[in-house]
PDB file of C-alpha atoms in Angstrom:
ATOM      1  CA  MET A   1      89.070 103.516 119.029  1.00 45.00           C
ATOM      2  CA  SER A   2      88.513 100.237 117.377  1.00 47.00           C
ATOM      3  CA  GLY A   3      87.564  97.286 119.480  1.00 49.00           C
ATOM      4  CA  SER A   4      90.969  95.546 117.920  1.00 60.00           C
ATOM      5  CA  ARG A   5      93.726  94.584 120.574  1.00 76.00           C
ATOM      6  CA  ILE A   6      97.327  93.489 119.474  1.00 82.00           C
ATOM      7  CA  ASP A   7      99.127  90.806 121.250  1.00 86.00           C
ATOM      8  CA  ALA A   8     101.985  93.646 122.275  1.00 88.00           C
ATOM      9  CA  GLU A   9     104.349  90.653 123.458  1.00 90.00           C
ATOM     10  CA  THR A  10     104.016  88.697 120.473  1.00 90.00           C
ATOM     11  CA  VAL A  11     105.044  91.820 118.301  1.00 89.00           C
ATOM     12  CA  ARG A  12     108.135  92.454 120.900  1.00 90.00           C
ATOM     13  CA  GLU A  13     109.475  88.767 120.422  1.00 89.00           C
ATOM     14  CA  SER A  14     109.184  89.026 116.688  1.00 88.00           C
ATOM     15  CA  VAL A  15     111.225  92.170 116.838  1.00 87.00           C
ATOM     16  CA  ALA A  16     113.864  90.504 119.228  1.00 87.00           C
ATOM     17  CA  ALA A  17     113.966  87.270 117.169  1.00 85.00           C
ATOM     18  CA  ALA A  18     114.354  89.497 114.041  1.00 84.00           C
ATOM     19  CA  ARG A  19     116.960  91.470 116.152  1.00 82.00           C
ATOM     20  CA  ASP A  20     119.045  88.443 117.023  1.00 82.00           C
ATOM     21  CA  TRP A  21     118.977  86.580 113.458  1.00 78.00           C
ATOM     22  CA  LEU A  22     120.178  89.966 111.748  1.00 74.00           C
ATOM     23  CA  PHE A  23     123.047  90.379 114.351  1.00 73.00           C
ATOM     24  CA  ALA A  24     123.776  86.598 113.980  1.00 72.00           C
ATOM     25  CA  CYS A  25     123.767  86.575 110.335  1.00 65.00           C
ATOM     26  CA  GLU A  26     122.441  83.423 110.143  1.00 63.00           C
ATOM     27  CA  SER A  27     121.828  81.696 106.937  1.00 62.00           C
ATOM     28  CA  ASP A  28     118.521  79.923 107.110  1.00 70.00           C
ATOM     29  CA  ASP A  29     116.088  81.230 104.111  1.00 70.00           C
ATOM     30  CA  GLU A  30     113.118  79.864 105.620  1.00 76.00           C
ATOM     31  CA  ALA A  31     113.464  80.891 108.869  1.00 75.00           C
ATOM     32  CA  LEU A  32     113.991  84.704 107.410  1.00 77.00           C
ATOM     33  CA  ALA A  33     110.970  84.061 105.130  1.00 78.00           C
ATOM     34  CA  GLY A  34     108.881  83.349 108.265  1.00 82.00           C
ATOM     35  CA  LEU A  35     110.611  86.344 110.226  1.00 83.00           C
ATOM     36  CA  CYS A  36     109.694  88.628 106.941  1.00 84.00           C
ATOM     37  CA  ASP A  37     105.914  87.152 107.153  1.00 86.00           C
ATOM     38  CA  GLY A  38     105.377  87.593 110.808  1.00 89.00           C
ATOM     39  CA  LEU A  39     106.460  91.070 111.248  1.00 91.00           C
ATOM     40  CA  ARG A  40     104.599  92.019 108.148  1.00 91.00           C
ATOM     41  CA  GLN A  41     101.614  90.569 109.843  1.00 93.00           C
ATOM     42  CA  HIS A  42     102.229  92.659 112.875  1.00 92.00           C
ATOM     43  CA  VAL A  43     102.572  96.165 110.719  1.00 93.00           C
ATOM     44  CA  GLU A  44      99.570  95.062 108.762  1.00 94.00           C
ATOM     45  CA  GLN A  45      97.930  94.865 112.093  1.00 94.00           C
ATOM     46  CA  LEU A  46      99.155  97.894 114.058  1.00 94.00           C
ATOM     47  CA  MET A  47      98.831 100.198 110.965  1.00 93.00           C
ATOM     48  CA  PRO A  48      94.858 100.778 111.135  1.00 93.00           C
ATOM     49  CA  LEU A  49      95.080 101.465 114.525  1.00 93.00           C
ATOM     50  CA  VAL A  50      97.806 104.206 114.511  1.00 92.00           C
ATOM     51  CA  LEU A  51      96.347 105.710 111.457  1.00 91.00           C
ATOM     52  CA  GLU A  52      93.193 106.211 113.699  1.00 90.00           C
ATOM     53  CA  MET A  53      94.744 107.290 116.552  1.00 90.00           C
ATOM     54  CA  ALA A  54      97.201 109.844 114.674  1.00 89.00           C
ATOM     55  CA  PRO A  55      94.649 112.792 114.472  1.00 89.00           C
ATOM     56  CA  CYS A  56      94.527 113.005 118.233  1.00 89.00           C
ATOM     57  CA  LEU A  57      98.363 112.579 118.519  1.00 88.00           C
ATOM     58  CA  ARG A  58     100.124 115.981 119.503  1.00 86.00           C
ATOM     59  CA  GLY A  59     103.576 117.268 119.077  1.00 83.00           C
ATOM     60  CA  LEU A  60     106.584 114.751 118.392  1.00 84.00           C
ATOM     61  CA  LYS A  61     103.923 111.896 118.905  1.00 88.00           C
ATOM     62  CA  ARG A  62     101.958 112.988 115.594  1.00 86.00           C
ATOM     63  CA  THR A  63     104.980 113.648 113.847  1.00 85.00           C
ATOM     64  CA  VAL A  64     106.525 110.082 114.546  1.00 88.00           C
ATOM     65  CA  ALA A  65     103.415 108.679 114.021  1.00 90.00           C
ATOM     66  CA  LEU A  66     103.434 110.492 110.734  1.00 88.00           C
ATOM     67  CA  HIS A  67     106.903 109.121 109.740  1.00 86.00           C
ATOM     68  CA  GLY A  68     105.864 105.384 111.248  1.00 89.00           C
ATOM     69  CA  LEU A  69     102.806 105.333 108.939  1.00 91.00           C
ATOM     70  CA  THR A  70     104.391 106.576 105.749  1.00 88.00           C
ATOM     71  CA  ARG A  71     107.565 104.142 106.455  1.00 87.00           C
ATOM     72  CA  GLY A  72     104.965 101.367 107.104  1.00 89.00           C
ATOM     73  CA  HIS A  73     103.052 102.105 103.692  1.00 88.00           C
ATOM     74  CA  GLN A  74     106.179 102.066 101.631  1.00 85.00           C
ATOM     75  CA  VAL A  75     107.602  98.916 103.428  1.00 85.00           C
ATOM     76  CA  LEU A  76     104.453  97.186 102.761  1.00 87.00           C
ATOM     77  CA  GLU A  77     104.219  98.705  99.138  1.00 83.00           C
ATOM     78  CA  ASP A  78     107.931  97.181  98.558  1.00 79.00           C
ATOM     79  CA  LEU A  79     106.954  93.579  99.511  1.00 78.00           C
ATOM     80  CA  ASP A  80     104.488  93.673  97.351  1.00 71.00           C
ATOM     81  CA  ASP A  81     106.579  94.802  94.457  1.00 63.00           C
ATOM     82  CA  TYR A  82     109.907  93.701  95.017  1.00 61.00           C
ATOM     83  CA  LYS A  83     110.980  89.665  94.278  1.00 60.00           C
ATOM     84  CA  ARG A  84     111.969  88.329  97.557  1.00 61.00           C
ATOM     85  CA  THR A  85     115.945  87.303  97.333  1.00 62.00           C
ATOM     86  CA  ARG A  86     118.023  86.860 100.205  1.00 61.00           C
ATOM     87  CA  VAL A  87     119.263  90.636 100.091  1.00 64.00           C
ATOM     88  CA  THR A  88     116.114  92.113  99.867  1.00 66.00           C
ATOM     89  CA  ALA A  89     114.613  89.671 102.613  1.00 71.00           C
ATOM     90  CA  TRP A  90     117.170  91.230 104.963  1.00 73.00           C
ATOM     91  CA  LEU A  91     116.127  94.752 104.404  1.00 76.00           C
ATOM     92  CA  HIS A  92     112.571  94.072 104.199  1.00 78.00           C
ATOM     93  CA  VAL A  93     113.094  92.448 108.105  1.00 82.00           C
ATOM     94  CA  ARG A  94     115.022  95.178 109.445  1.00 83.00           C
ATOM     95  CA  ASP A  95     112.505  97.985 107.996  1.00 86.00           C
ATOM     96  CA  LEU A  96     109.789  95.474 109.054  1.00 89.00           C
ATOM     97  CA  MET A  97     111.308  95.408 112.448  1.00 89.00           C
ATOM     98  CA  SER A  98     112.011  99.059 113.332  1.00 90.00           C
ATOM     99  CA  THR A  99     108.591  99.737 111.688  1.00 91.00           C
ATOM    100  CA  SER A 100     106.519  97.312 113.793  1.00 93.00           C
ATOM    101  CA  GLN A 101     108.373  98.453 117.234  1.00 92.00           C
ATOM    102  CA  THR A 102     107.720 102.222 116.154  1.00 92.00           C
ATOM    103  CA  LEU A 103     103.698 101.423 115.361  1.00 93.00           C
ATOM    104  CA  LEU A 104     104.076  99.428 118.685  1.00 93.00           C
ATOM    105  CA  ASP A 105     105.516 102.029 120.736  1.00 93.00           C
ATOM    106  CA  LEU A 106     102.816 104.755 119.126  1.00 92.00           C
ATOM    107  CA  TYR A 107      99.992 102.030 120.099  1.00 92.00           C
ATOM    108  CA  GLU A 108     100.892 101.607 123.395  1.00 91.00           C
ATOM    109  CA  ARG A 109     102.346 105.048 124.785  1.00 91.00           C
ATOM    110  CA  PRO A 110     100.255 107.729 122.591  1.00 88.00           C
ATOM    111  CA  GLY A 111     100.830 110.344 125.112  1.00 85.00           C
ATOM    112  CA  PRO A 112      98.166 112.772 125.788  1.00 83.00           C
ATOM    113  CA  LEU A 113      95.439 112.621 123.249  1.00 81.00           C
ATOM    114  CA  GLY A 114      93.216 115.655 121.731  1.00 78.00           C
ATOM    115  CA  GLU A 115      90.358 116.438 119.570  1.00 78.00           C
ATOM    116  CA  PRO A 116      90.733 114.656 116.066  1.00 79.00           C
ATOM    117  CA  LEU A 117      92.809 117.207 113.400  1.00 74.00           C
ATOM    118  CA  GLU A 118      93.486 117.309 109.745  1.00 72.00           C
ATOM    119  CA  SER A 119      92.771 113.151 109.701  1.00 71.00           C
ATOM    120  CA  ASP A 120      92.368 113.660 106.042  1.00 75.00           C
ATOM    121  CA  GLU A 121      96.240 115.160 105.719  1.00 74.00           C
ATOM    122  CA  ILE A 122      97.677 112.297 107.538  1.00 77.00           C
ATOM    123  CA  GLU A 123      96.239 109.696 104.908  1.00 77.00           C
ATOM    124  CA  ALA A 124      97.654 111.925 102.036  1.00 76.00           C
ATOM    125  CA  ALA A 125     101.218 112.398 103.967  1.00 74.00           C
ATOM    126  CA  MET A 126     101.643 108.656 104.332  1.00 75.00           C
ATOM    127  CA  ARG A 127     101.130 107.941 100.802  1.00 76.00           C
ATOM    128  CA  ALA A 128     103.300 110.616  99.332  1.00 78.00           C
ATOM    129  CA  ARG A 129     106.986 110.222  97.873  1.00 79.00           C
ATOM    130  CA  GLN A 130     109.841 112.541  98.616  1.00 79.00           C
ATOM    131  CA  CYS A 131     112.858 112.068  96.551  1.00 79.00           C
ATOM    132  CA  GLY A 132     115.995 110.837  98.485  1.00 76.00           C
ATOM    133  CA  ARG A 133     118.661 112.673  96.485  1.00 72.00           C
ATOM    134  CA  CYS A 134     117.167 116.043  96.061  1.00 75.00           C
ATOM    135  CA  GLY A 135     114.401 116.235  98.839  1.00 74.00           C
ATOM    136  CA  ASN A 136     112.212 117.396  96.965  1.00 77.00           C
ATOM    137  CA  PRO A 137     108.491 115.608  96.799  1.00 80.00           C
ATOM    138  CA  ILE A 138     107.735 113.471  93.965  1.00 80.00           C
ATOM    139  CA  SER A 139     104.378 115.132  92.421  1.00 78.00           C
ATOM    140  CA  GLU A 140     101.553 113.268  90.722  1.00 79.00           C
ATOM    141  CA  GLY A 141     102.799 112.314  87.087  1.00 79.00           C
ATOM    142  CA  GLN A 142     106.509 112.267  87.656  1.00 79.00           C
ATOM    143  CA  GLN A 143     108.659 109.253  86.932  1.00 79.00           C
ATOM    144  CA  TRP A 144     110.200 108.183  90.030  1.00 78.00           C
ATOM    145  CA  ARG A 145     112.095 104.517  90.818  1.00 77.00           C
ATOM    146  CA  ARG A 146     113.133 102.751  94.147  1.00 74.00           C
ATOM    147  CA  ALA A 147     116.543 103.187  95.141  1.00 74.00           C
ATOM    148  CA  ILE A 148     118.712 101.871  97.789  1.00 70.00           C
ATOM    149  CA  LEU A 149     120.568 105.362  99.643  1.00 69.00           C
ATOM    150  CA  ASN A 150     123.404 105.525 101.296  1.00 66.00           C
ATOM    151  CA  SER A 151     123.271 108.311 104.463  1.00 61.00           C
ATOM    152  CA  ARG A 152     125.245 108.780 107.379  1.00 60.00           C
ATOM    153  CA  SER A 153     122.461 106.872 109.371  1.00 57.00           C
ATOM    154  CA  GLY A 154     122.855 103.770 107.301  1.00 56.00           C
ATOM    155  CA  PRO A 155     124.082 101.930 104.234  1.00 54.00           C
ATOM    156  CA  ALA A 156     120.902 100.738 102.897  1.00 59.00           C
ATOM    157  CA  LEU A 157     117.876 103.322 103.171  1.00 64.00           C
ATOM    158  CA  ASN A 158     115.272 102.291 100.772  1.00 68.00           C
ATOM    159  CA  GLY A 159     113.433 105.646  99.195  1.00 74.00           C
ATOM    160  CA  TYR A 160     112.587 106.929  96.242  1.00 78.00           C
ATOM    161  CA  VAL A 161     114.480 109.090  93.198  1.00 78.00           C
ATOM    162  CA  HIS A 162     113.088 111.027  90.389  1.00 77.00           C
ATOM    163  CA  ARG A 163     113.820 109.274  87.513  1.00 75.00           C
ATOM    164  CA  ASP A 164     114.629 112.236  84.882  1.00 69.00           C
ATOM    165  CA  SER A 165     115.187 115.148  86.852  1.00 63.00           C
ATOM    166  CA  CYS A 166     116.733 114.403  89.982  1.00 67.00           C
ATOM    167  CA  ASP A 167     120.216 114.398  88.524  1.00 62.00           C
ATOM    168  CA  VAL A 168     120.230 117.979  88.006  1.00 60.00           C
ATOM    169  CA  LEU A 169     118.360 118.841  90.919  1.00 62.00           C
ATOM    170  CA  ALA A 170     121.150 116.908  93.154  1.00 61.00           C
ATOM    171  CA  ALA A 171     123.970 118.743  91.165  1.00 66.00           C
ATOM    172  CA  VAL A 172     122.698 121.953  91.612  1.00 67.00           C
ATOM    173  CA  ARG A 173     121.828 121.061  95.499  1.00 64.00           C
ATOM    174  CA  ARG A 174     125.775 119.888  95.756  1.00 66.00           C
ATOM    175  CA  ALA A 175     126.822 123.042  93.651  1.00 70.00           C
ATOM    176  CA  GLN A 176     125.052 125.048  96.593  1.00 71.00           C
ATOM    177  CA  LEU A 177     126.525 123.119  99.377  1.00 72.00           C
ATOM    178  CA  ARG A 178     130.095 123.475  98.216  1.00 68.00           C
ATOM    179  CA  PRO A 179     132.381 125.216 100.802  1.00 71.00           C
ATOM    180  CA  VAL A 180     133.326 128.681 100.231  1.00 69.00           C
ATOM    181  CA  PRO A 181     137.090 129.425 101.273  1.00 75.00           C
ATOM    182  CA  ALA A 182     137.117 131.886 104.439  1.00 74.00           C
ATOM    183  CA  PRO A 183     138.570 135.220 102.965  1.00 76.00           C
ATOM    184  CA  THR A 184     142.008 135.932 104.174  1.00 78.00           C
ATOM    185  CA  VAL A 185     142.843 138.839 106.374  1.00 77.00           C
ATOM    186  CA  SER A 186     145.957 140.633 105.789  1.00 66.00           C
TER     187      SER A 186
END
C-alpha cells in the first residue's frame, strides 16, 4: 500500500457535519459550499487508496469497493460538469457524504486481503456507465445523459440514461413486468 495516511477522524467529522446540515435544512449557502468542497477532498484522497486495495479485497468487500469507487468517480465527474446551484449542491453533499463514509469504511476495515486479482478490470468497471432506466450498459459511442432517477430507495438518485434507445427498452421491460392474471379454477 502507498504511504498516504488519511485523517479518519476529520472524515468522520465532515460526514457528521454534512448529515446534521442535511437534516437541519439550513439555508446557509456558504456552509453548503464548504461542506461540498471538504467532502470532495476526502473522496479525492480516499479513492486512490481504495483503488489500490480493491484488487486484494475478497467477496462482498470487493463488490462494495467497486460500487464505492464507481460512485465516487461519478460524483466527482458530476461536480466538474454541473453548475453549482443550491439543489445540485445539496445532492452533491448527500452523495459525497455517503461516498466518503463508504470509502473510509473500506480503507479502515478492508477485511482479509489476498493476492491482487483483475486490477485492470476494476479500473474499467469503475468508469463504466449503466442506464438507470433499462439497466443495460451504456456502450462506447452510445448517446447518454445524466438524470435524477426516482426509486424505492430514494427520490433523487443521480445516474445515467440512454438518450436514444432507452425509452424503447424501458417500454419493453415494463411490458415484460406487467402482472399476468391468475387462471380461474372452476
